[in-house]
PDB file of C-alpha atoms and ligand atoms in Angstrom:
ATOM      1  CA  MET A  18      27.991   7.051 -31.640  1.00  0.00           C
ATOM      2  CA  SER A  19      24.811   8.764 -30.625  1.00  0.00           C
ATOM      3  CA  VAL A  20      22.306   8.962 -33.451  1.00  0.00           C
ATOM      4  CA  LYS A  21      19.032  10.810 -33.052  1.00  0.00           C
ATOM      5  CA  VAL A  22      16.013   9.378 -34.846  1.00  0.00           C
ATOM      6  CA  PHE A  23      13.083  10.221 -32.562  1.00  0.00           C
ATOM      7  CA  ASP A  24      12.000  13.327 -34.425  1.00  0.00           C
ATOM      8  CA  THR A  25      12.123  11.728 -37.888  1.00  0.00           C
ATOM      9  CA  GLN A  26       8.921  11.242 -39.849  1.00  0.00           C
ATOM     10  CA  GLU A  27       9.563   7.492 -39.916  1.00  0.00           C
ATOM     11  CA  VAL A  28       9.620   7.195 -36.128  1.00  0.00           C
ATOM     12  CA  GLN A  29       6.671   9.524 -35.583  1.00  0.00           C
ATOM     13  CA  ASP A  30       4.678   7.510 -38.143  1.00  0.00           C
ATOM     14  CA  LEU A  31       5.722   4.280 -36.415  1.00  0.00           C
ATOM     15  CA  LEU A  32       4.451   5.595 -33.047  1.00  0.00           C
ATOM     16  CA  LYS A  33       1.131   6.616 -34.587  1.00  0.00           C
ATOM     17  CA  ALA A  34       0.763   3.251 -36.300  1.00  0.00           C
ATOM     18  CA  ALA A  35       1.598   1.315 -33.118  1.00  0.00           C
ATOM     19  CA  VAL A  36      -1.130   3.166 -31.214  1.00  0.00           C
ATOM     20  CA  ASN A  37      -3.569   3.086 -34.153  1.00  0.00           C
ATOM     21  CA  VAL A  38      -4.203   6.808 -33.764  1.00  0.00           C
ATOM     22  CA  ASP A  39      -5.845   7.156 -37.188  1.00  0.00           C
ATOM     23  CA  SER A  40      -8.677   4.828 -36.167  1.00  0.00           C
ATOM     24  CA  LYS A  41     -11.661   5.957 -34.122  1.00  0.00           C
ATOM     25  CA  ASP A  42     -11.949   2.462 -32.683  1.00  0.00           C
ATOM     26  CA  GLY A  43     -10.400   1.224 -29.499  1.00  0.00           C
ATOM     27  CA  ASN A  44     -10.307   2.902 -26.103  1.00  0.00           C
ATOM     28  CA  ALA A  45      -9.499   6.599 -26.571  1.00  0.00           C
ATOM     29  CA  ARG A  46      -8.128   7.080 -23.066  1.00  0.00           C
ATOM     30  CA  PHE A  47      -6.006   3.959 -23.338  1.00  0.00           C
ATOM     31  CA  LYS A  48      -4.639   5.112 -26.684  1.00  0.00           C
ATOM     32  CA  GLN A  49      -3.767   8.515 -25.241  1.00  0.00           C
ATOM     33  CA  ILE A  50      -1.820   6.978 -22.374  1.00  0.00           C
ATOM     34  CA  ILE A  51       0.013   4.378 -24.471  1.00  0.00           C
ATOM     35  CA  GLN A  52       0.939   6.990 -27.080  1.00  0.00           C
ATOM     36  CA  ARG A  53       2.528   9.128 -24.397  1.00  0.00           C
ATOM     37  CA  LEU A  54       4.313   6.309 -22.560  1.00  0.00           C
ATOM     38  CA  LEU A  55       5.602   4.639 -25.715  1.00  0.00           C
ATOM     39  CA  GLY A  56       6.744   7.972 -27.102  1.00  0.00           C
ATOM     40  CA  ASP A  57       8.547   8.781 -23.836  1.00  0.00           C
ATOM     41  CA  LEU A  58      10.248   5.361 -23.977  1.00  0.00           C
ATOM     42  CA  PHE A  59      11.357   5.846 -27.587  1.00  0.00           C
ATOM     43  CA  LYS A  60      12.660   9.299 -26.719  1.00  0.00           C
ATOM     44  CA  ALA A  61      14.571   7.991 -23.695  1.00  0.00           C
ATOM     45  CA  ILE A  62      16.218   5.318 -25.856  1.00  0.00           C
ATOM     46  CA  ASP A  63      17.354   8.055 -28.224  1.00  0.00           C
ATOM     47  CA  ASP A  64      18.452  10.527 -25.531  1.00  0.00           C
ATOM     48  CA  LEU A  65      20.343   8.012 -23.372  1.00  0.00           C
ATOM     49  CA  ASP A  66      21.490   5.900 -26.317  1.00  0.00           C
ATOM     50  CA  ILE A  67      19.984   2.843 -24.632  1.00  0.00           C
ATOM     51  CA  THR A  68      21.502  -0.210 -26.330  1.00  0.00           C
ATOM     52  CA  PRO A  69      19.640  -3.231 -27.705  1.00  0.00           C
ATOM     53  CA  ASP A  70      21.158  -5.347 -24.916  1.00  0.00           C
ATOM     54  CA  GLU A  71      19.760  -2.936 -22.351  1.00  0.00           C
ATOM     55  CA  VAL A  72      16.318  -2.906 -23.991  1.00  0.00           C
ATOM     56  CA  TRP A  73      16.157  -6.737 -24.001  1.00  0.00           C
ATOM     57  CA  ALA A  74      17.355  -6.879 -20.412  1.00  0.00           C
ATOM     58  CA  GLY A  75      14.400  -4.637 -19.592  1.00  0.00           C
ATOM     59  CA  VAL A  76      11.952  -6.770 -21.568  1.00  0.00           C
ATOM     60  CA  ASN A  77      13.193  -9.924 -19.845  1.00  0.00           C
ATOM     61  CA  TYR A  78      12.912  -8.137 -16.510  1.00  0.00           C
ATOM     62  CA  LEU A  79       9.215  -7.503 -17.150  1.00  0.00           C
ATOM     63  CA  ASN A  80       8.737 -11.227 -17.716  1.00  0.00           C
ATOM     64  CA  LYS A  81      10.429 -12.059 -14.432  1.00  0.00           C
ATOM     65  CA  LEU A  82       8.431  -9.349 -12.655  1.00  0.00           C
ATOM     66  CA  GLY A  83       5.197 -10.955 -13.850  1.00  0.00           C
ATOM     67  CA  GLN A  84       6.351 -14.506 -13.129  1.00  0.00           C
ATOM     68  CA  ASP A  85       7.195 -13.438  -9.576  1.00  0.00           C
ATOM     69  CA  GLY A  86       3.838 -11.671  -9.233  1.00  0.00           C
ATOM     70  CA  GLU A  87       5.646  -8.574  -8.015  1.00  0.00           C
ATOM     71  CA  ALA A  88       4.443  -5.733 -10.244  1.00  0.00           C
ATOM     72  CA  ALA A  89       2.504  -4.097  -7.381  1.00  0.00           C
ATOM     73  CA  LEU A  90       5.424  -4.640  -5.011  1.00  0.00           C
ATOM     74  CA  LEU A  91       7.732  -2.849  -7.434  1.00  0.00           C
ATOM     75  CA  ALA A  92       5.177  -0.027  -7.728  1.00  0.00           C
ATOM     76  CA  ALA A  93       5.511   0.478  -3.970  1.00  0.00           C
ATOM     77  CA  GLY A  94       9.308   0.240  -4.038  1.00  0.00           C
ATOM     78  CA  LEU A  95       9.725   2.729  -6.869  1.00  0.00           C
ATOM     79  CA  GLY A  96       7.574   5.309  -5.113  1.00  0.00           C
ATOM     80  CA  LEU A  97       4.814   5.068  -7.725  1.00  0.00           C
ATOM     81  CA  GLU A  98       2.228   4.267  -5.054  1.00  0.00           C
ATOM     82  CA  LYS A  99       3.533   7.118  -2.850  1.00  0.00           C
ATOM     83  CA  TYR A 100       3.320   9.437  -5.845  1.00  0.00           C
ATOM     84  CA  LEU A 101      -0.390   8.666  -6.166  1.00  0.00           C
ATOM     85  CA  ASP A 102      -0.783   9.625  -2.487  1.00  0.00           C
ATOM     86  CA  ILE A 103       1.051  12.905  -3.062  1.00  0.00           C
ATOM     87  CA  ARG A 104      -1.372  13.647  -5.908  1.00  0.00           C
ATOM     88  CA  MET A 105      -4.417  12.748  -3.812  1.00  0.00           C
ATOM     89  CA  ASP A 106      -3.104  14.926  -0.952  1.00  0.00           C
ATOM     90  CA  ALA A 107      -2.737  17.839  -3.381  1.00  0.00           C
ATOM     91  CA  ALA A 108      -6.211  17.220  -4.840  1.00  0.00           C
ATOM     92  CA  ASP A 109      -7.693  17.287  -1.318  1.00  0.00           C
ATOM     93  CA  LYS A 110      -5.854  20.504  -0.492  1.00  0.00           C
ATOM     94  CA  ALA A 111      -7.123  22.103  -3.693  1.00  0.00           C
ATOM     95  CA  ILE A 112     -10.736  21.511  -2.649  1.00  0.00           C
ATOM     96  CA  GLY A 113     -10.161  22.481   0.990  1.00  0.00           C
ATOM     97  CA  ILE A 114     -10.256  19.026   2.573  1.00  0.00           C
ATOM     98  CA  ASP A 115      -7.928  18.815   5.542  1.00  0.00           C
ATOM     99  CA  GLY A 116      -7.925  17.659   9.131  1.00  0.00           C
ATOM    100  CA  GLY A 117      -8.575  13.984   8.499  1.00  0.00           C
ATOM    101  CA  THR A 118      -6.157  11.212   9.408  1.00  0.00           C
ATOM    102  CA  PRO A 119      -3.508  11.236   6.663  1.00  0.00           C
ATOM    103  CA  ARG A 120      -3.686   8.586   3.982  1.00  0.00           C
ATOM    104  CA  THR A 121      -0.778   6.361   3.192  1.00  0.00           C
ATOM    105  CA  ILE A 122      -0.309   3.576   0.676  1.00  0.00           C
ATOM    106  CA  GLU A 123      -2.355   0.366   0.680  1.00  0.00           C
ATOM    107  CA  GLY A 124       0.484  -1.867  -0.489  1.00  0.00           C
ATOM    108  CA  PRO A 125       0.014  -5.177  -2.306  1.00  0.00           C
ATOM    109  CA  LEU A 126      -0.932  -7.497   0.582  1.00  0.00           C
ATOM    110  CA  TYR A 127      -4.590  -6.821   1.472  1.00  0.00           C
ATOM    111  CA  VAL A 128      -6.999  -9.759   1.397  1.00  0.00           C
ATOM    112  CA  ALA A 129     -10.727  -9.047   1.162  1.00  0.00           C
ATOM    113  CA  GLY A 130     -13.287 -10.997   3.158  1.00  0.00           C
ATOM    114  CA  ALA A 131     -12.135 -10.962   6.781  1.00  0.00           C
ATOM    115  CA  PRO A 132     -15.041 -11.610   9.172  1.00  0.00           C
ATOM    116  CA  ILE A 133     -16.599  -8.386  10.507  1.00  0.00           C
ATOM    117  CA  ARG A 134     -17.152  -8.301  14.270  1.00  0.00           C
ATOM    118  CA  ASP A 135     -18.801  -5.712  16.516  1.00  0.00           C
ATOM    119  CA  GLY A 136     -16.461  -3.431  18.452  1.00  0.00           C
ATOM    120  CA  VAL A 137     -13.586  -5.806  19.113  1.00  0.00           C
ATOM    121  CA  SER A 138     -11.876  -8.644  17.297  1.00  0.00           C
ATOM    122  CA  LYS A 139      -9.086 -11.020  18.253  1.00  0.00           C
ATOM    123  CA  ILE A 140      -7.205 -11.527  15.007  1.00  0.00           C
ATOM    124  CA  ASP A 141      -4.201 -13.652  16.046  1.00  0.00           C
ATOM    125  CA  VAL A 142      -5.436 -17.112  15.137  1.00  0.00           C
ATOM    126  CA  ASP A 143      -2.137 -18.953  14.684  1.00  0.00           C
ATOM    127  CA  PRO A 144       0.433 -19.217  17.479  1.00  0.00           C
ATOM    128  CA  ASP A 145       3.527 -17.023  17.084  1.00  0.00           C
ATOM    129  CA  PRO A 146       5.756 -17.706  20.096  1.00  0.00           C
ATOM    130  CA  ARG A 147       8.174 -14.855  19.370  1.00  0.00           C
ATOM    131  CA  ALA A 148       5.440 -12.176  19.162  1.00  0.00           C
ATOM    132  CA  GLY A 149       4.110 -10.423  22.252  1.00  0.00           C
ATOM    133  CA  PRO A 150       0.486  -9.352  22.625  1.00  0.00           C
ATOM    134  CA  LEU A 151      -0.615  -6.035  21.184  1.00  0.00           C
ATOM    135  CA  ILE A 152      -3.919  -4.222  21.579  1.00  0.00           C
ATOM    136  CA  ILE A 153      -4.768  -1.646  18.941  1.00  0.00           C
ATOM    137  CA  HIS A 154      -7.765   0.532  19.672  1.00  0.00           C
ATOM    138  CA  GLY A 155      -9.229   3.915  18.981  1.00  0.00           C
ATOM    139  CA  THR A 156     -12.226   5.998  18.086  1.00  0.00           C
ATOM    140  CA  VAL A 157     -13.455   6.783  14.604  1.00  0.00           C
ATOM    141  CA  THR A 158     -14.702  10.352  14.403  1.00  0.00           C
ATOM    142  CA  GLY A 159     -16.111  12.473  11.624  1.00  0.00           C
ATOM    143  CA  PRO A 160     -14.978  15.935  10.534  1.00  0.00           C
ATOM    144  CA  ASP A 161     -17.259  17.360  13.259  1.00  0.00           C
ATOM    145  CA  GLY A 162     -15.304  15.463  15.940  1.00  0.00           C
ATOM    146  CA  LYS A 163     -18.279  13.238  16.766  1.00  0.00           C
ATOM    147  CA  PRO A 164     -17.921   9.444  16.958  1.00  0.00           C
ATOM    148  CA  VAL A 165     -18.969   7.577  13.833  1.00  0.00           C
ATOM    149  CA  ALA A 166     -21.271   4.620  14.389  1.00  0.00           C
ATOM    150  CA  GLY A 167     -21.365   1.837  11.824  1.00  0.00           C
ATOM    151  CA  ALA A 168     -17.870   2.497  10.478  1.00  0.00           C
ATOM    152  CA  VAL A 169     -15.930  -0.610   9.456  1.00  0.00           C
ATOM    153  CA  VAL A 170     -12.286  -0.640  10.499  1.00  0.00           C
ATOM    154  CA  GLU A 171     -10.211  -3.255   8.686  1.00  0.00           C
ATOM    155  CA  CYS A 172      -6.630  -3.971   9.627  1.00  0.00           C
ATOM    156  CA  TRP A 173      -3.910  -6.299   8.398  1.00  0.00           C
ATOM    157  CA  HIS A 174      -0.290  -6.818   9.369  1.00  0.00           C
ATOM    158  CA  ALA A 175       2.670  -9.191   9.357  1.00  0.00           C
ATOM    159  CA  ASN A 176       3.701 -11.811  11.928  1.00  0.00           C
ATOM    160  CA  SER A 177       7.046 -12.016  13.746  1.00  0.00           C
ATOM    161  CA  ASN A 178       8.714 -13.205  10.508  1.00  0.00           C
ATOM    162  CA  GLY A 179       7.464 -10.160   8.620  1.00  0.00           C
ATOM    163  CA  PHE A 180       5.131 -12.431   6.612  1.00  0.00           C
ATOM    164  CA  TYR A 181       1.445 -11.786   5.865  1.00  0.00           C
ATOM    165  CA  SER A 182      -1.133 -14.573   5.840  1.00  0.00           C
ATOM    166  CA  HIS A 183      -2.166 -15.602   2.301  1.00  0.00           C
ATOM    167  CA  PHE A 184       1.269 -14.471   1.059  1.00  0.00           C
ATOM    168  CA  ASP A 185       3.413 -16.382   3.559  1.00  0.00           C
ATOM    169  CA  PRO A 186       6.049 -18.481   1.728  1.00  0.00           C
ATOM    170  CA  THR A 187       6.299 -20.815   4.736  1.00  0.00           C
ATOM    171  CA  GLY A 188       2.603 -21.705   4.417  1.00  0.00           C
ATOM    172  CA  THR A 189       2.185 -21.669   8.193  1.00  0.00           C
ATOM    173  CA  GLN A 190      -0.577 -19.074   8.579  1.00  0.00           C
ATOM    174  CA  GLY A 191      -4.261 -19.759   8.154  1.00  0.00           C
ATOM    175  CA  GLU A 192      -6.433 -17.487   6.047  1.00  0.00           C
ATOM    176  CA  PHE A 193      -7.101 -14.149   7.780  1.00  0.00           C
ATOM    177  CA  ASN A 194      -4.500 -14.655  10.487  1.00  0.00           C
ATOM    178  CA  LEU A 195      -3.596 -11.099  11.603  1.00  0.00           C
ATOM    179  CA  ARG A 196      -6.387  -9.685   9.445  1.00  0.00           C
ATOM    180  CA  GLY A 197      -9.620  -8.374  10.866  1.00  0.00           C
ATOM    181  CA  ALA A 198     -12.618  -6.107  10.535  1.00  0.00           C
ATOM    182  CA  VAL A 199     -14.599  -4.380  13.271  1.00  0.00           C
ATOM    183  CA  ARG A 200     -17.838  -2.401  13.042  1.00  0.00           C
ATOM    184  CA  THR A 201     -18.083   0.557  15.414  1.00  0.00           C
ATOM    185  CA  GLY A 202     -21.021   1.140  17.718  1.00  0.00           C
ATOM    186  CA  ALA A 203     -22.458   4.483  18.862  1.00  0.00           C
ATOM    187  CA  ASP A 204     -19.196   5.321  20.686  1.00  0.00           C
ATOM    188  CA  GLY A 205     -17.207   5.004  17.438  1.00  0.00           C
ATOM    189  CA  LYS A 206     -14.732   2.672  19.138  1.00  0.00           C
ATOM    190  CA  TYR A 207     -12.845  -0.248  17.640  1.00  0.00           C
ATOM    191  CA  GLU A 208     -10.313  -2.665  19.110  1.00  0.00           C
ATOM    192  CA  PHE A 209      -8.063  -5.388  17.740  1.00  0.00           C
ATOM    193  CA  ARG A 210      -6.355  -7.948  19.968  1.00  0.00           C
ATOM    194  CA  THR A 211      -3.322  -9.177  18.115  1.00  0.00           C
ATOM    195  CA  LEU A 212       0.441  -9.791  18.230  1.00  0.00           C
ATOM    196  CA  MET A 213       3.289  -7.390  17.567  1.00  0.00           C
ATOM    197  CA  PRO A 214       4.334  -7.365  13.891  1.00  0.00           C
ATOM    198  CA  VAL A 215       7.845  -7.205  12.490  1.00  0.00           C
ATOM    199  CA  GLY A 216       8.845  -5.276   9.372  1.00  0.00           C
ATOM    200  CA  TYR A 217       8.498  -6.747   5.899  1.00  0.00           C
ATOM    201  CA  GLY A 218      11.371  -7.477   3.512  1.00  0.00           C
ATOM    202  CA  CYS A 219      11.043  -8.087  -0.233  1.00  0.00           C
ATOM    203  CA  PRO A 220      11.635 -11.688  -1.371  1.00  0.00           C
ATOM    204  CA  PRO A 221      15.443 -11.764  -1.764  1.00  0.00           C
ATOM    205  CA  GLN A 222      15.372 -13.632  -5.106  1.00  0.00           C
ATOM    206  CA  GLY A 223      12.433 -11.673  -6.523  1.00  0.00           C
ATOM    207  CA  ALA A 224      12.376  -9.169  -9.366  1.00  0.00           C
ATOM    208  CA  THR A 225      11.795  -6.207  -7.035  1.00  0.00           C
ATOM    209  CA  GLN A 226      14.849  -6.873  -4.880  1.00  0.00           C
ATOM    210  CA  GLN A 227      16.857  -7.550  -8.056  1.00  0.00           C
ATOM    211  CA  LEU A 228      16.107  -4.035  -9.298  1.00  0.00           C
ATOM    212  CA  LEU A 229      16.673  -2.474  -5.868  1.00  0.00           C
ATOM    213  CA  ASN A 230      20.076  -4.168  -5.684  1.00  0.00           C
ATOM    214  CA  GLU A 231      21.147  -2.353  -8.846  1.00  0.00           C
ATOM    215  CA  LEU A 232      20.130   0.905  -7.152  1.00  0.00           C
ATOM    216  CA  ALA A 233      22.023  -0.042  -3.958  1.00  0.00           C
ATOM    217  CA  ARG A 234      18.698   0.095  -2.053  1.00  0.00           C
ATOM    218  CA  HIS A 235      17.249  -2.260   0.538  1.00  0.00           C
ATOM    219  CA  GLY A 236      13.719  -3.630   0.210  1.00  0.00           C
ATOM    220  CA  ASP A 237      12.634  -3.433   3.832  1.00  0.00           C
ATOM    221  CA  ARG A 238       9.790  -1.748   5.659  1.00  0.00           C
ATOM    222  CA  PRO A 239       9.530  -0.819   9.325  1.00  0.00           C
ATOM    223  CA  ALA A 240       6.945  -2.754  11.344  1.00  0.00           C
ATOM    224  CA  HIS A 241       3.508  -1.370  10.511  1.00  0.00           C
ATOM    225  CA  VAL A 242      -0.227  -2.027  10.561  1.00  0.00           C
ATOM    226  CA  HIS A 243      -2.531  -1.289   7.615  1.00  0.00           C
ATOM    227  CA  PHE A 244      -6.063   0.080   7.808  1.00  0.00           C
ATOM    228  CA  PHE A 245      -9.078   0.643   5.650  1.00  0.00           C
ATOM    229  CA  VAL A 246     -11.792   2.656   7.375  1.00  0.00           C
ATOM    230  CA  THR A 247     -15.145   2.874   5.617  1.00  0.00           C
ATOM    231  CA  SER A 248     -18.362   4.606   6.577  1.00  0.00           C
ATOM    232  CA  ALA A 249     -21.419   5.325   4.451  1.00  0.00           C
ATOM    233  CA  GLN A 250     -21.341   9.069   5.248  1.00  0.00           C
ATOM    234  CA  HIS A 251     -17.581   9.579   4.778  1.00  0.00           C
ATOM    235  CA  ARG A 252     -14.762   8.934   2.360  1.00  0.00           C
ATOM    236  CA  LYS A 253     -12.844   5.694   2.645  1.00  0.00           C
ATOM    237  CA  LEU A 254      -9.504   6.092   4.409  1.00  0.00           C
ATOM    238  CA  THR A 255      -6.506   3.951   3.422  1.00  0.00           C
ATOM    239  CA  THR A 256      -3.708   4.290   5.929  1.00  0.00           C
ATOM    240  CA  GLN A 257      -1.150   2.593   8.170  1.00  0.00           C
ATOM    241  CA  PHE A 258       0.700   3.304  11.351  1.00  0.00           C
ATOM    242  CA  ASN A 259       4.302   2.423  12.082  1.00  0.00           C
ATOM    243  CA  ILE A 260       5.518   0.817  15.278  1.00  0.00           C
ATOM    244  CA  GLU A 261       7.323   3.546  17.187  1.00  0.00           C
ATOM    245  CA  GLY A 262      11.037   2.892  17.671  1.00  0.00           C
ATOM    246  CA  ASP A 263      11.555   0.699  14.602  1.00  0.00           C
ATOM    247  CA  PRO A 264      14.977   1.667  13.193  1.00  0.00           C
ATOM    248  CA  LEU A 265      13.593   1.751   9.638  1.00  0.00           C
ATOM    249  CA  ILE A 266      10.795   4.218  10.401  1.00  0.00           C
ATOM    250  CA  TRP A 267      12.391   6.918   8.248  1.00  0.00           C
ATOM    251  CA  ASP A 268      13.976   4.455   5.846  1.00  0.00           C
ATOM    252  CA  ASP A 269      10.915   2.650   4.465  1.00  0.00           C
ATOM    253  CA  PHE A 270      11.526   1.206   0.981  1.00  0.00           C
ATOM    254  CA  ALA A 271       7.889   2.048   0.134  1.00  0.00           C
ATOM    255  CA  TYR A 272       7.944   5.638   1.497  1.00  0.00           C
ATOM    256  CA  ALA A 273       4.752   5.203   3.552  1.00  0.00           C
ATOM    257  CA  THR A 274       5.918   6.808   6.823  1.00  0.00           C
ATOM    258  CA  ARG A 275       4.219  10.021   7.937  1.00  0.00           C
ATOM    259  CA  GLU A 276       4.863  12.030  11.098  1.00  0.00           C
ATOM    260  CA  GLU A 277       1.199  11.781  12.163  1.00  0.00           C
ATOM    261  CA  LEU A 278       1.169   7.987  11.770  1.00  0.00           C
ATOM    262  CA  ILE A 279       3.595   6.949  14.533  1.00  0.00           C
ATOM    263  CA  PRO A 280       1.387   6.524  17.620  1.00  0.00           C
ATOM    264  CA  PRO A 281       3.057   5.887  20.991  1.00  0.00           C
ATOM    265  CA  VAL A 282       3.475   2.263  22.070  1.00  0.00           C
ATOM    266  CA  VAL A 283       2.500   1.948  25.736  1.00  0.00           C
ATOM    267  CA  GLU A 284       3.480  -1.013  27.894  1.00  0.00           C
ATOM    268  CA  LYS A 285       0.597  -2.210  30.059  1.00  0.00           C
ATOM    269  CA  THR A 286      -0.203  -4.972  32.528  1.00  0.00           C
ATOM    270  CA  GLY A 287      -3.462  -6.816  33.010  1.00  0.00           C
ATOM    271  CA  GLY A 288      -3.256  -8.900  29.850  1.00  0.00           C
ATOM    272  CA  ALA A 289      -3.963 -12.126  31.743  1.00  0.00           C
ATOM    273  CA  ALA A 290      -7.398 -10.882  32.753  1.00  0.00           C
ATOM    274  CA  LEU A 291      -8.063 -10.063  29.097  1.00  0.00           C
ATOM    275  CA  GLY A 292      -7.046 -13.571  28.012  1.00  0.00           C
ATOM    276  CA  LEU A 293      -3.804 -12.409  26.375  1.00  0.00           C
ATOM    277  CA  LYS A 294      -0.875 -14.817  26.377  1.00  0.00           C
ATOM    278  CA  THR A 295       1.180 -12.708  28.789  1.00  0.00           C
ATOM    279  CA  ASP A 296       0.139 -10.229  31.467  1.00  0.00           C
ATOM    280  CA  THR A 297       2.310  -7.462  30.070  1.00  0.00           C
ATOM    281  CA  TYR A 298       1.284  -6.291  26.651  1.00  0.00           C
ATOM    282  CA  LYS A 299       1.718  -3.371  24.301  1.00  0.00           C
ATOM    283  CA  ASP A 300      -1.093  -0.915  23.729  1.00  0.00           C
ATOM    284  CA  ILE A 301      -1.446   1.454  20.799  1.00  0.00           C
ATOM    285  CA  GLU A 302      -4.210   4.026  20.614  1.00  0.00           C
ATOM    286  CA  PHE A 303      -4.853   5.001  17.016  1.00  0.00           C
ATOM    287  CA  ASN A 304      -7.752   7.378  16.583  1.00  0.00           C
ATOM    288  CA  VAL A 305      -9.101   7.986  13.115  1.00  0.00           C
ATOM    289  CA  THR A 306     -10.753  11.090  11.712  1.00  0.00           C
ATOM    290  CA  LEU A 307     -12.664  10.606   8.482  1.00  0.00           C
ATOM    291  CA  THR A 308     -13.270  13.235   5.812  1.00  0.00           C
ATOM    292  CA  PRO A 309     -16.574  14.219   4.220  1.00  0.00           C
ATOM    293  CA  LEU A 310     -17.924  12.957   0.921  1.00  0.00           C
ATOM    294  CA  VAL A 311     -17.213  15.239  -2.035  1.00  0.00           C
ATOM    295  CA  GLN A 312     -20.459  16.335  -3.681  1.00  0.00           C
ATOM    296  CA  GLY A 313     -22.104  13.359  -2.011  1.00  0.00           C
ATOM    297  CA  LYS A 314     -19.532  10.913  -3.384  1.00  0.00           C
ATOM    298  CA  ASP A 315     -16.604   8.917  -2.078  1.00  0.00           C
ATOM    299  CA  ASN A 316     -13.760   9.835  -4.435  1.00  0.00           C
ATOM    300  CA  GLN A 317     -11.294   7.635  -2.539  1.00  0.00           C
ATOM    301  CA  ILE A 318     -12.387   4.247  -3.820  1.00  0.00           C
ATOM    302  CA  VAL A 319      -9.406   2.810  -5.686  1.00  0.00           C
ATOM    303  CA  HIS A 320      -9.952  -0.168  -7.950  1.00  0.00           C
ATOM    304  CA  ARG A 321      -7.035  -2.545  -8.112  1.00  0.00           C
ATOM    305  CA  LEU A 322      -6.639  -6.278  -8.219  1.00  0.00           C
ATOM    306  CA  ARG A 323      -6.829  -7.573  -4.660  1.00  0.00           C
ATOM    307  CA  ALA A 324      -6.658 -11.039  -3.193  1.00  0.00           C
ATOM    308  CA  ALA A 325      -9.882 -12.393  -1.705  1.00  0.00           C
ATOM    309  CA  SER A 326     -10.658 -15.348   0.502  1.00  0.00           C
ATOM    310  CA  ALA A 327     -14.133 -16.739   1.177  1.00  0.00           C
TER     311      ALA A 327
HETATM  312  C1  LIG B   4       4.196  -4.534   2.634  1.00  0.00           C
HETATM  313  O1  LIG B   4       3.795  -5.055   3.814  1.00  0.00           O
HETATM  314  C2  LIG B   4       3.730  -3.341   2.308  1.00  0.00           C
HETATM  315  O2  LIG B   4       2.917  -2.755   3.175  1.00  0.00           O
HETATM  316  C3  LIG B   4       4.111  -2.735   1.126  1.00  0.00           C
HETATM  317  C4  LIG B   4       3.657  -1.389   0.797  1.00  0.00           C
HETATM  318  C5  LIG B   4       4.949  -3.377   0.261  1.00  0.00           C
HETATM  319  C6  LIG B   4       5.390  -4.613   0.582  1.00  0.00           C
HETATM  320  C7  LIG B   4       5.021  -5.193   1.762  1.00  0.00           C
HETATM  321 FE1  LIG B   5       2.445  -3.998   4.799  1.00  0.00          FE
END
């Protein structure tokens, strides 16, 4: 039995009533979007003959998703966040912006408010015996290739359990552990002294992993480090690099990997003299090229709910 009711007057009237289209009140943009999404949902129910049981399973799923606080995690896992990047890449191309360090998704685990230091910051505050020392450094340049002074490079990453401070279920990381911010000087250089991260995995009992299980997908990311790079004269860059050699590099559940964002990992000695916990350490050079403002404006500022810590 596959009835079709979507195109009936009754259903079209119901859609219009639900969105209050006949009123001039309310938020016009919001109404436009809800009308489209609700209509597409109604149509899908008709086309696929989605049963009441399936609809209520979906409604209950949304409740669990919210209870677990995982809506933004699911957005990453379903490729919605990557899709926004693809659109921003295309928008840049259309106006002739290229040559900057590629963007890739922010993800749901940024925390605002890390202390800003000049040039270099040691960001491993809590001990992590299984993690070896890692130095991340590079130069921020503008589209002209010249170093950018006064840029703020923020980074955040996981510990050797794949957990981020502020979101760590074990409660064993202090605020801003493995999170930092550095302001560049005239040479445009930044450096973070930290510990090698391990890839993230979705909470196994959470709503996101529950959905991924039905798709026969894993919820894991390769080891990676996130960045925001801001400068008054340039557009904000949101990006990450992956740790070279991670087996999941091309199998990221959030689709954030890009060819240009896998810098070499170099093994170095001399860590003892730098105060690192072992003399051998890993070194990653990650240089960043920023892009110009568009008609004097930064069109890369994305507003989303983010955690903050004082
Ligand atoms: C992460 O660390 C992350 O970067 C994303 C996108 C999703 C979940 C965890
Ligand atoms: Fe991450």
